Structure formats: C-alpha cells, structure tokens
Coordinates of C-alpha atoms in Angstrom, one line a residue:
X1 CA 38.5 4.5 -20.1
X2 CA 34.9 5.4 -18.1
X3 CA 34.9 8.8 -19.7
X4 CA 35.7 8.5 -23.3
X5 CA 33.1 5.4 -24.3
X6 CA 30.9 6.9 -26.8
X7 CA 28.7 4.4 -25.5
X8 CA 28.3 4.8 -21.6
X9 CA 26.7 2.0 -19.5
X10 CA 23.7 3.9 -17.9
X11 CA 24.8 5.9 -14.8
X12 CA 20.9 7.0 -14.9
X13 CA 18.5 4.6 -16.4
X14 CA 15.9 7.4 -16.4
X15 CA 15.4 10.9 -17.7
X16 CA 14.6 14.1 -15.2
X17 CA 13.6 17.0 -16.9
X18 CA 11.3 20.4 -16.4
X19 CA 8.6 18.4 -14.8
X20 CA 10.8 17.1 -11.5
X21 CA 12.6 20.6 -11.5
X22 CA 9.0 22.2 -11.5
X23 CA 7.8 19.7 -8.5
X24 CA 11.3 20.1 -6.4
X25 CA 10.3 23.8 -6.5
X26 CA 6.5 23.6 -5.6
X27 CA 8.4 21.6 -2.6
X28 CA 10.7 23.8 -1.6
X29 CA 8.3 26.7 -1.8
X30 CA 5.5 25.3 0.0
X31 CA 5.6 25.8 4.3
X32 CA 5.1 22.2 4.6
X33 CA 7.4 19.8 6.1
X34 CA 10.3 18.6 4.4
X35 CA 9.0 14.5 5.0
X36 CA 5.8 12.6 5.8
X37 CA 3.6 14.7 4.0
X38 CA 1.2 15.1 0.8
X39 CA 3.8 13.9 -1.7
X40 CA 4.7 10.7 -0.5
X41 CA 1.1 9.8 0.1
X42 CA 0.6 10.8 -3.7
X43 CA 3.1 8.9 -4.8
X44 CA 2.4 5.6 -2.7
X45 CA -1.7 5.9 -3.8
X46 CA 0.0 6.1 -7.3
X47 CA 2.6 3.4 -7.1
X48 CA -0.2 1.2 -5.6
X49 CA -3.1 1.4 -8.3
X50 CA 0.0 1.3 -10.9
X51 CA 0.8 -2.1 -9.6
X52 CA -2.1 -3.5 -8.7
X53 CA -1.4 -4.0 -4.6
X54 CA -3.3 -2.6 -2.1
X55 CA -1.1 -1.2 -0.2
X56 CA 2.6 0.8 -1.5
X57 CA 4.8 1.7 1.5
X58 CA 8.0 3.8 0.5
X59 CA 11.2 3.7 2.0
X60 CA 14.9 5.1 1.1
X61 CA 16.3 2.2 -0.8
X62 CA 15.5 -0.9 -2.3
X63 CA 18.0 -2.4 0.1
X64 CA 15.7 -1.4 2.7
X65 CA 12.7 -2.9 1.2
X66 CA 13.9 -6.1 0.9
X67 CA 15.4 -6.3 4.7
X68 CA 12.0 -5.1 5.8
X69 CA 10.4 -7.6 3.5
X70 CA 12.4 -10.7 4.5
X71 CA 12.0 -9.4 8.8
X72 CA 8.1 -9.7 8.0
X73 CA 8.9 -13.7 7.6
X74 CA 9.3 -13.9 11.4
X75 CA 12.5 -16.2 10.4
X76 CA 13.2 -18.6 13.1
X77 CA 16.4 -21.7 13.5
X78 CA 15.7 -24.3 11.2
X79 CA 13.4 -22.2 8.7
X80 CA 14.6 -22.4 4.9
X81 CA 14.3 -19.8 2.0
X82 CA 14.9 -20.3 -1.5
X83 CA 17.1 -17.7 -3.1
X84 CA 17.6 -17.2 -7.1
X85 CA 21.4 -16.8 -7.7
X86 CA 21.2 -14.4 -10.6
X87 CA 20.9 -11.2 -8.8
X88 CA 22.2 -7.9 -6.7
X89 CA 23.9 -8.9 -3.8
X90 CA 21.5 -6.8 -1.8
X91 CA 18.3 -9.3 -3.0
X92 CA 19.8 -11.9 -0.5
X93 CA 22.2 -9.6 1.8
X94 CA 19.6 -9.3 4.7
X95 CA 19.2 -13.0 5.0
X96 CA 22.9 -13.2 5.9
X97 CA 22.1 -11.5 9.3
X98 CA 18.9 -13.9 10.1
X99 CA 18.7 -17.5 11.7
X100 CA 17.1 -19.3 8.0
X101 CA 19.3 -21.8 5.7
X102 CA 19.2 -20.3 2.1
X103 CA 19.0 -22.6 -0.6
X104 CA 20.1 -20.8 -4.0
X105 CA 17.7 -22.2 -7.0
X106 CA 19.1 -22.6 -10.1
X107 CA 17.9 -20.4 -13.6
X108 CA 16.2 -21.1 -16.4
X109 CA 18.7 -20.1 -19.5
X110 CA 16.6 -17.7 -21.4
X111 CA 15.4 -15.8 -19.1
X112 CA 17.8 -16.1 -16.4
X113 CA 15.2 -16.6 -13.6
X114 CA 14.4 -19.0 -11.1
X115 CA 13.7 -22.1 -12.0
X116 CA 10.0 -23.5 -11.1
X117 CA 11.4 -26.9 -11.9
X118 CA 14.7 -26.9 -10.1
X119 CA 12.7 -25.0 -7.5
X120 CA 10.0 -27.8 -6.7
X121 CA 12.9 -30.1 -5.7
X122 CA 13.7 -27.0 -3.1
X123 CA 11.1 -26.8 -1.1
X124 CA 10.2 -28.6 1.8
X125 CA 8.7 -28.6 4.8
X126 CA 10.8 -26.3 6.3
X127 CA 10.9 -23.8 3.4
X128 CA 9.6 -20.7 4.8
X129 CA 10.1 -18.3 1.7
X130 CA 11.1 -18.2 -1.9
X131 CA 13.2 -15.1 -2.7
X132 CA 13.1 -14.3 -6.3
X133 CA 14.0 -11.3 -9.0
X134 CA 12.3 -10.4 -12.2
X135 CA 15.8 -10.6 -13.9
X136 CA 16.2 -7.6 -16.2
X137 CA 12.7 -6.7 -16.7
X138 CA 11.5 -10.3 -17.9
X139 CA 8.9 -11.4 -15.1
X140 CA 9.6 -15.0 -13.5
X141 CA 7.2 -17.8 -14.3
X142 CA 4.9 -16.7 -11.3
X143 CA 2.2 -19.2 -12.4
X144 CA 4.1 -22.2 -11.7
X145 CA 6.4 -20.5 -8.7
X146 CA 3.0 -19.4 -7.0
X147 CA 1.4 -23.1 -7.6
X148 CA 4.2 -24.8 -5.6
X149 CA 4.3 -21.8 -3.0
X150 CA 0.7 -22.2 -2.7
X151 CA 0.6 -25.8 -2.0
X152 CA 2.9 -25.5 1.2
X153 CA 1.8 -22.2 2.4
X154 CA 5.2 -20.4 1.3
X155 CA 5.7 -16.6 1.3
X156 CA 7.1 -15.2 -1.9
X157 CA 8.7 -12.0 -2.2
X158 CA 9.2 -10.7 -5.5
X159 CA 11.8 -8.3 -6.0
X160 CA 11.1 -5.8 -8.7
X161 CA 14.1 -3.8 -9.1
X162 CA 14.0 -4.2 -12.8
X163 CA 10.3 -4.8 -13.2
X164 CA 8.8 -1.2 -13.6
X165 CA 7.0 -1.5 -16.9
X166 CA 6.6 -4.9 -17.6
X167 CA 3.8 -7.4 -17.6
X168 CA 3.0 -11.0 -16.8
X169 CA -0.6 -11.8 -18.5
X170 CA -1.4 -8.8 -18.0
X171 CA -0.5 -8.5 -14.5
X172 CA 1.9 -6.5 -13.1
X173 CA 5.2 -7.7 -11.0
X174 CA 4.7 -6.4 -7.2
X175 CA 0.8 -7.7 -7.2
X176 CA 2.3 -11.5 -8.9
X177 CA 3.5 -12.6 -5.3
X178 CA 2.7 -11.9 -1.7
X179 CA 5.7 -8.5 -1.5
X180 CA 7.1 -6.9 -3.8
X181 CA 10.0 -5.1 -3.6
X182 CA 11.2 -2.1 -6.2
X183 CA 14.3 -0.1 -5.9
X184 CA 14.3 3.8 -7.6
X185 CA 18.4 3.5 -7.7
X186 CA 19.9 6.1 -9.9
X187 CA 20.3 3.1 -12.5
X188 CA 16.4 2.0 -12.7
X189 CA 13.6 2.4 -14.4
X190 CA 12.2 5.5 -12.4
X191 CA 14.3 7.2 -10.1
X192 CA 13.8 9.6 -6.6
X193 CA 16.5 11.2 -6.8
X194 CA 19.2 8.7 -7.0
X195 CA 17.7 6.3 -4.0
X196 CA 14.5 4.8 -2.9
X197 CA 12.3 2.0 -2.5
X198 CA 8.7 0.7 -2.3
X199 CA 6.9 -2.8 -0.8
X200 CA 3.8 -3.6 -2.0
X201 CA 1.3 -6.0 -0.7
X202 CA -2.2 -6.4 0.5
X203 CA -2.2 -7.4 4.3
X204 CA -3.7 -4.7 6.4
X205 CA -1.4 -6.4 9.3
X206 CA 1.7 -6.2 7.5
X207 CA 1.1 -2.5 6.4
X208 CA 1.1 -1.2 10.0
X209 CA 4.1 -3.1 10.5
X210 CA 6.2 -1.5 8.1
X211 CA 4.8 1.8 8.5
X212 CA 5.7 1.6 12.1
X213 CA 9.6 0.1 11.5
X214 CA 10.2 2.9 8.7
X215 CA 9.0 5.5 11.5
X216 CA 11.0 5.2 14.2
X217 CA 8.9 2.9 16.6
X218 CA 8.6 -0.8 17.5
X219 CA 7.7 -3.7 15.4
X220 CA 5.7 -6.0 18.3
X221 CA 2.6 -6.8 19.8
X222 CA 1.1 -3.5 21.5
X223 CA -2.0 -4.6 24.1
X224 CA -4.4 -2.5 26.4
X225 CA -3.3 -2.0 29.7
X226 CA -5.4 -3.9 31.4
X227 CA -5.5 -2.8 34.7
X228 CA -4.4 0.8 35.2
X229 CA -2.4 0.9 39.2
X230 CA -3.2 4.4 39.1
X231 CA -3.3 7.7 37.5
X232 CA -1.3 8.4 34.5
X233 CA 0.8 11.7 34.8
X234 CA -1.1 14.9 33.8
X235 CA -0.1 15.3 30.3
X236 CA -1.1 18.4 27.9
X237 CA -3.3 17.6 24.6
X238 CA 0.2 18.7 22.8
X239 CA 2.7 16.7 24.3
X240 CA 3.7 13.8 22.0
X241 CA 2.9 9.9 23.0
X242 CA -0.2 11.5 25.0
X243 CA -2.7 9.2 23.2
X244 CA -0.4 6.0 24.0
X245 CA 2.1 5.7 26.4
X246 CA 0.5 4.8 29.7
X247 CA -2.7 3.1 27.2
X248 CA -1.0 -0.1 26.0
X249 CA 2.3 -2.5 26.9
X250 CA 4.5 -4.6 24.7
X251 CA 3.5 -8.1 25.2
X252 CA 6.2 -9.2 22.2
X253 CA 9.2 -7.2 20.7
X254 CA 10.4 -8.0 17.6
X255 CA 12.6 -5.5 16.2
X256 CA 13.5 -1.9 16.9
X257 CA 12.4 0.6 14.2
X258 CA 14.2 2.7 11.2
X259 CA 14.4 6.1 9.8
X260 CA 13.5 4.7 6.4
X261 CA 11.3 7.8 5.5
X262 CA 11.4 8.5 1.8
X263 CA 11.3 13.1 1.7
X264 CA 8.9 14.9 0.2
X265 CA 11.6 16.0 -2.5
X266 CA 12.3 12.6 -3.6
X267 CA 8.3 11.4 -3.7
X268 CA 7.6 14.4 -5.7
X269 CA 10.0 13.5 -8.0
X270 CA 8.9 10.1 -7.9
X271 CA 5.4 10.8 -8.8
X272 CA 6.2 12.7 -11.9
X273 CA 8.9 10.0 -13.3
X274 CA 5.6 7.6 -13.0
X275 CA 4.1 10.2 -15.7
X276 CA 7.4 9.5 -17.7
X277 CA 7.0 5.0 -17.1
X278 CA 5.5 4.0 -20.4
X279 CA 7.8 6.3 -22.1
X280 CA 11.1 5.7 -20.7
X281 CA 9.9 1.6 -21.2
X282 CA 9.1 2.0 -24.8
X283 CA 12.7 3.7 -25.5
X284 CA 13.9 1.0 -23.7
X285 CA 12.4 -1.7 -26.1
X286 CA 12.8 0.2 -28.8
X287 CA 16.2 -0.3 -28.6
X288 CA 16.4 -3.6 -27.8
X289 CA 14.5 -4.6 -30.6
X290 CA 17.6 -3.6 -33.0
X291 CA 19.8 -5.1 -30.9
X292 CA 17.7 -8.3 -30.8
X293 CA 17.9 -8.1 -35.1
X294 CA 21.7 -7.5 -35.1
X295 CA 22.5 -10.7 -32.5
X296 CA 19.7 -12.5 -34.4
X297 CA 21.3 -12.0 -37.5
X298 CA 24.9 -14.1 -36.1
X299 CA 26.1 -17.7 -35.6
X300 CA 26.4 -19.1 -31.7
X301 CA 24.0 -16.1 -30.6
X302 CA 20.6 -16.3 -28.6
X303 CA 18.3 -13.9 -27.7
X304 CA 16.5 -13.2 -25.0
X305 CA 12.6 -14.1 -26.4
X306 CA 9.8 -13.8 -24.2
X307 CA 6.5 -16.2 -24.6
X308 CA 3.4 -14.1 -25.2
X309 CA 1.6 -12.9 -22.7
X310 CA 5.2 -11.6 -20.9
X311 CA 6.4 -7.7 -21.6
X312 CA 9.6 -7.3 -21.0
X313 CA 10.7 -3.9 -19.4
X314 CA 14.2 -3.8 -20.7
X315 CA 16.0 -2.8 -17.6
X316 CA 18.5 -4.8 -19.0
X317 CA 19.6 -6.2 -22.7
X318 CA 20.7 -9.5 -22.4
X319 CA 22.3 -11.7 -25.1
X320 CA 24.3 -14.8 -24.8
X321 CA 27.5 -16.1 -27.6
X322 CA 27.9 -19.7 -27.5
X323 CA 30.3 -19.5 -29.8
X324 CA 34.2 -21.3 -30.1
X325 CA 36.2 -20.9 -26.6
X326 CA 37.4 -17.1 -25.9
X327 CA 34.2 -15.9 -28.3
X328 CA 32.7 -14.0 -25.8
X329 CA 35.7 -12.3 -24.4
X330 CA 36.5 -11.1 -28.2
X331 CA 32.9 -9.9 -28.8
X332 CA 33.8 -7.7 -25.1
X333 CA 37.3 -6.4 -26.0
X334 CA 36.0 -5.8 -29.9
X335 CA 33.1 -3.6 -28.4
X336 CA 35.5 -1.9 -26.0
X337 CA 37.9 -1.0 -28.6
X338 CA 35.3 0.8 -30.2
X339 CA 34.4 2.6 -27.3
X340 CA 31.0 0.7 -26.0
X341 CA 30.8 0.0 -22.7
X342 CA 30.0 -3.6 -21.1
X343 CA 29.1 -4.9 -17.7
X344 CA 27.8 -8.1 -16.9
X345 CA 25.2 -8.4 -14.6
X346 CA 25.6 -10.2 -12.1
X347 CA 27.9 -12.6 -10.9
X348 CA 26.7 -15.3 -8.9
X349 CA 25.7 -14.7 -5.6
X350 CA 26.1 -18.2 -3.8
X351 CA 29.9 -17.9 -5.2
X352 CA 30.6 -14.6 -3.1
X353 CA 33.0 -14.7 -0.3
X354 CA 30.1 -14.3 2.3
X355 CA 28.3 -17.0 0.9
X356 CA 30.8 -19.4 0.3
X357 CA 31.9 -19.0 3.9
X358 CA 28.1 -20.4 4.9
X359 CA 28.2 -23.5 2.7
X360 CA 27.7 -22.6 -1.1
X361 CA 30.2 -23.0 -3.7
X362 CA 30.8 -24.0 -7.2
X363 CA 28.6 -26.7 -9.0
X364 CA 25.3 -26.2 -6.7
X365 CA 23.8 -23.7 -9.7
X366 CA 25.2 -25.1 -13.2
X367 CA 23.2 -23.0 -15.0
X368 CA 23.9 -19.9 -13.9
X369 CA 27.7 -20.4 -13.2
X370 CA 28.1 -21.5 -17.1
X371 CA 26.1 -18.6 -18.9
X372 CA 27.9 -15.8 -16.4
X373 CA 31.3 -17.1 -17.5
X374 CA 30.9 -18.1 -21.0
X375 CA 27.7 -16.8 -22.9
X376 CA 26.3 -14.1 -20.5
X377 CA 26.6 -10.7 -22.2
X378 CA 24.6 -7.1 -21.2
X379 CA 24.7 -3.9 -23.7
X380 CA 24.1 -0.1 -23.0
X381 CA 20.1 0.0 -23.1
X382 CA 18.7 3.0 -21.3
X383 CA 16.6 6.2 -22.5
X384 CA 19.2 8.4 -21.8
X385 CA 21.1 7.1 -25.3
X386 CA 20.5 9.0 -28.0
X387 CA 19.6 8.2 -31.6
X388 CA 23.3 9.0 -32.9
X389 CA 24.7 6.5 -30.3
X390 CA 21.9 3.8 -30.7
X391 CA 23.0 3.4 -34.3
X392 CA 27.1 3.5 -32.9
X393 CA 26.3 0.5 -30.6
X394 CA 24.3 -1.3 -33.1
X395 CA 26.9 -0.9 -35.7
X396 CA 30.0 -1.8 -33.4
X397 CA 28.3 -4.7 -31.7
X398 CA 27.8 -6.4 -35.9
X399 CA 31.1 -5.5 -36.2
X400 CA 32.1 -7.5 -33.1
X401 CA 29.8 -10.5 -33.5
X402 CA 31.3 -10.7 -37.0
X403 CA 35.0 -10.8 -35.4
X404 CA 33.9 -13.0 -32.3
X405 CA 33.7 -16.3 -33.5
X406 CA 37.3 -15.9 -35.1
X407 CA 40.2 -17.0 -33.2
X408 CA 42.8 -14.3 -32.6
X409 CA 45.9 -14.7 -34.7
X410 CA 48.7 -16.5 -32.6
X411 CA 51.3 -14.1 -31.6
X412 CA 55.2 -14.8 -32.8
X413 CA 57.5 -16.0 -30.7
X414 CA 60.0 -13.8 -29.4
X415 CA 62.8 -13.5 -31.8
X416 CA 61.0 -15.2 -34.9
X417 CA 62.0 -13.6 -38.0
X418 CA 60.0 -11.2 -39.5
X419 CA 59.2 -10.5 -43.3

C-alpha cells in the first residue's frame, strides 16, 4: 500500500530546493577537486559553532561516526559500556565487533531515554562508556547521566541522529557529552544528499585521530626516528609521503584507516540545509503541537511533554494508547484504512537475533519491551507534509482514537444464521 497513503511516513525528513541546486552547480563548475576541499571545511566550521564543540569532523554516514566514535574508547577484554535499548541498530552495531560487555539500560517512559536511575545501578568499575541516543529529538537527562559519568571517569557518547534542533537548557546535544554523533540520512533533520555524518568533540588528540582514520592512514602512535642508519632516498619536493616516511616509526598500531571522506557535493549541500535548521524544526513542531491537542483530547492517551528548559526537535512524534488489550493495534489498522502511514520506531535492540545470541533477552529492559509492544505509537511528522495532509492525519488519527478503545465486534461463526 506504500504508494497510495495520502499520508506517507517521511522518505525525506528535509526539504532541498533552489539553494542546494544553486551550491551543487557552483561545485560542479568550479576546477576544484571533487573532495577534501573548501566546502567541507565550511560546513564542519559551521556544524561546530552550531553545536557548540570545538571541533566537527565529517564523514559518510552516521554509521561511521558512531564506529569511529566507540574505536576512540581503546576498548579492551573485560571493559563494559552501557547501551540505551531504544534505538537504530546501528547506535550499538559497532560494539558487536569489539572485546567490551554491553549492558542495555533501561528507559524512562515519557521520553523513551535512558534512564539516569536504572543507569547508576549500571555502572561500575569496569564501565568504560555509556552509549546513549537523544530519542526522537527529546535530549536525555545529560545532567544526571554526566554526574554519574563524571564521578567514575566514564566516556559518553551522545548520538544525535535525531537531535538537530533541539535544546537541553540551552545547550545543544553534540557539546552535552564528551562525542557526539549526528547522521544526515535521507530521513533526518538535515540531509547531504541522502548520507552522512559528523563527530563532535573538543580533544585536540582525538581530532587528529579521526581525521587520520577517515583519510586513508593509521590510527597509532607515530615517533621521531631517532637514530637515522643512513641517508633517506633522494626524493623530489613533489613526491607524496616526502615530509614523513623515513622521519617517524609506528611505535603502536591501532587500526588501519577508512575512506570516510564526506564530497564536496554533499558538504555544500549540507551547509545550505543548516540555513534551512530552524525552519525545517519549527514545521516540525508545528505539527506536533496539533497532534499533541488531538491525543490530548482522548482516554488511555499520553503525550510526549517535555520539562522546561528541553526543546524538542521533533524528529519524531511519539504518543503512547494505554488503552483496553488490542487498543493500539485498532488505533494502527484504523489509521491505515484511511491511508496514514505508521512505523514504530524502534524495536528493541537487546531482543535482536545478534544480541540475543551474546546474552540479552526478554525481561532485562521492562520498560522499553512493554511501551514497544503495547502503547508505543509514531505518526508522519516531517516538513515535507503539506498543510492539506496535516489536517488529513489530524482528522483520521481523532477518528481512530475515537474507535480504538472499542473492542471489534466478534465475528459469527461459520454457518450462524443470518437476519
């Protein structure tokens, strides 16, 4: 039914217009190269003073920013890191391939985000990391998270895949912990042309790592040589590596690096969605506010209500039906049947396949596991709706709500008589 919903779940959660066609041509026209140039070096001096970090670091995916955020750690046997459940698959993926135990913390039921009190009875000596997401645009309690990370000398990475545009006391997610992580997937706030990603941070070491890994050379420990045995080669001013190669020696390896170079096309097109941000937010929250007064206005319904201080960037609308048994699978097929579109985001990561096989199962995240598969719901809310469908999906989802609580009318039995 994908292509006849009158209200589509977003396959872009941005808008590209003139202003990216007109930057995509001023690239193409230009005699510059194609990647590492003036663009992305734009773009990351933007993205940086937007967030608040000192340093912005693109790469091609938000995938890839999170693997290169979690290979920062230095992970070693015996290390712990303390994963929300209520997320991507790709916010804990990488941490499948490394040596660390993950412990998934359980999520607080308004907001869908970690914990901090399930997550002080986490940590430990051996926690190494905390691992959280800024579900759907609402930032995490950082306050409290950061208090107990900061009392054992924890890392936390922040990803911020649905963060662009919102605040947390005035702060902005990507500066709250010690990395963030932001993905410019088709489906985000902002967009590079379908894929991308940025870390942000403020260690002058760990920029020069990354920028290293996403270019092609070594993570490690690079030293002087310090004894040359002879005379280097004869090498022309020209020739690449002249400046290094026979001038320092790896005294530690850590990881081979990455083509993880975000083009010139896609920065330039990232740098003028960041003109777009506060625009593409405030659709955003403009239409979750008449979603919030149409849930609001229904039995066995909750909605999501930040405290003050918190802006939430909408990435997602979330709502939750506590209503009789089957409610919210008749508030889903009543919205279907009139041709909205619903996905639920996102089932819970310690009950996937690859996750299971390490340990984790059913029961270790109540929380989570009972709002995913009774009350969790998520609506259409992306700028690329327009005003004729807004009023559709807030007209069909009162119609639903009103039907929900209702049981369905009992079927006949086969061969009952009929008046």
């Amino acid at each position: 039914m994908r292509g006849s919903y009158s209200v589509p779940y977003a396959k872009r959660g941005t808008i590209l217009g003139a202003a990216e066609v007109a930057a995509l041509e001023d690239v193409v026209a230009s005699d510059d190269a194609l990647t590492m140039g003036a663009w992305r070096e734009r773009f990351e001096e933007r993205f940086a003073r937007h967030v608040g970090a000192r340093h912005a670091l693109s790469v091609t995916s938000g995938t890839v920013a999170l693997e290169l955020a979690i290979h920062l750690l230095d992970l070693q046997p015996g290390d712990e890191v303390v994963v929300t459940p209520q997320t991507f698959q790709a916010t804990a993926q990488p941490l499948l391939g490394s040596p660390a135990r993950v412990r998934f913390c359980d999520v607080q039921p308004e907001s869908l985000n970690m914990d901090p009190v399930v997550l002080k009875s986490l940590v430990n000596e051996r926690t190494r990391a905390i691992l959280l997401v800024h579900y759907g645009g609402w930032p995490a309690e950082m306050d409290e998270i950061m208090a107990i990370a900061r009392e054992r000398g924890i890392t936390v990475i922040e990803d911020c895949a649905h963060a662009l545009g919102a605040r947390y006391d005035g702060r902005r997610p990507g500066s709250l912990g010690d990395i963030g992580c932001f993905s410019f997937h088709s489906a985000k706030n902002i967009s590079t042309l379908g894929e991308g990603g940025m870390l942000t941070f403020d260690r002058d070491d760990w920029a020069e790592r990354i920028d290293r890994l996403r270019s092609n050379e070594i993570d490690g420990v690079l030293t002087a040589v310090p004894e040359p045995t002879g005379p280097a080669p004869e090498l022309l001013p020209w020739m690449k590596f002249t400046s290094g190669a026979y001038e320092r020696v790896v005294s530690e390896f850590r990881r081979p690096g990455t083509n993880a170079t975000l083009s010139e096309a896609a920065a330039a097109v990232g740098l003028v969605q960041m003109d777009r941000l506060d625009t593409l937010v405030a659709r955003r929250r403009a239409i979750a506010a008449r979603l919030d007064e149409v849930v609001a206005a229904h039995p066995y319904t909750r909605v999501q209500r930040p405290r003050p201080g918190i802006q939430h960037a909408q990435h997602l609308y979330t709502c939750f039906l506590d209503g009789p048994e089957g409610a919210r699978e008749r508030l889903v097929h009543g919205l279907n049947a009139r041709g909205v579109e619903v996905q639920l985001r996102y089932f819970p990561l310690h009950l996937l396949p690859e996750w299971q096989q390490r340990g984790h199962g059913a029961g270790e995240c109540p929380v989570a596991e009972h709002l995913w598969f009774h009350e969790h719901v998520n609506l259409p809310c992306h700028p690329g709706l327009s005003d004729a469908q807004v009023d559709h999906l807030v007209n069909a989802l009162d119609e639903a709500l009103t039907e929900a609580p209702a049981p369905a009318a009992a079927a006949q039995p086969v061969g009952a008589a009929r008046g």
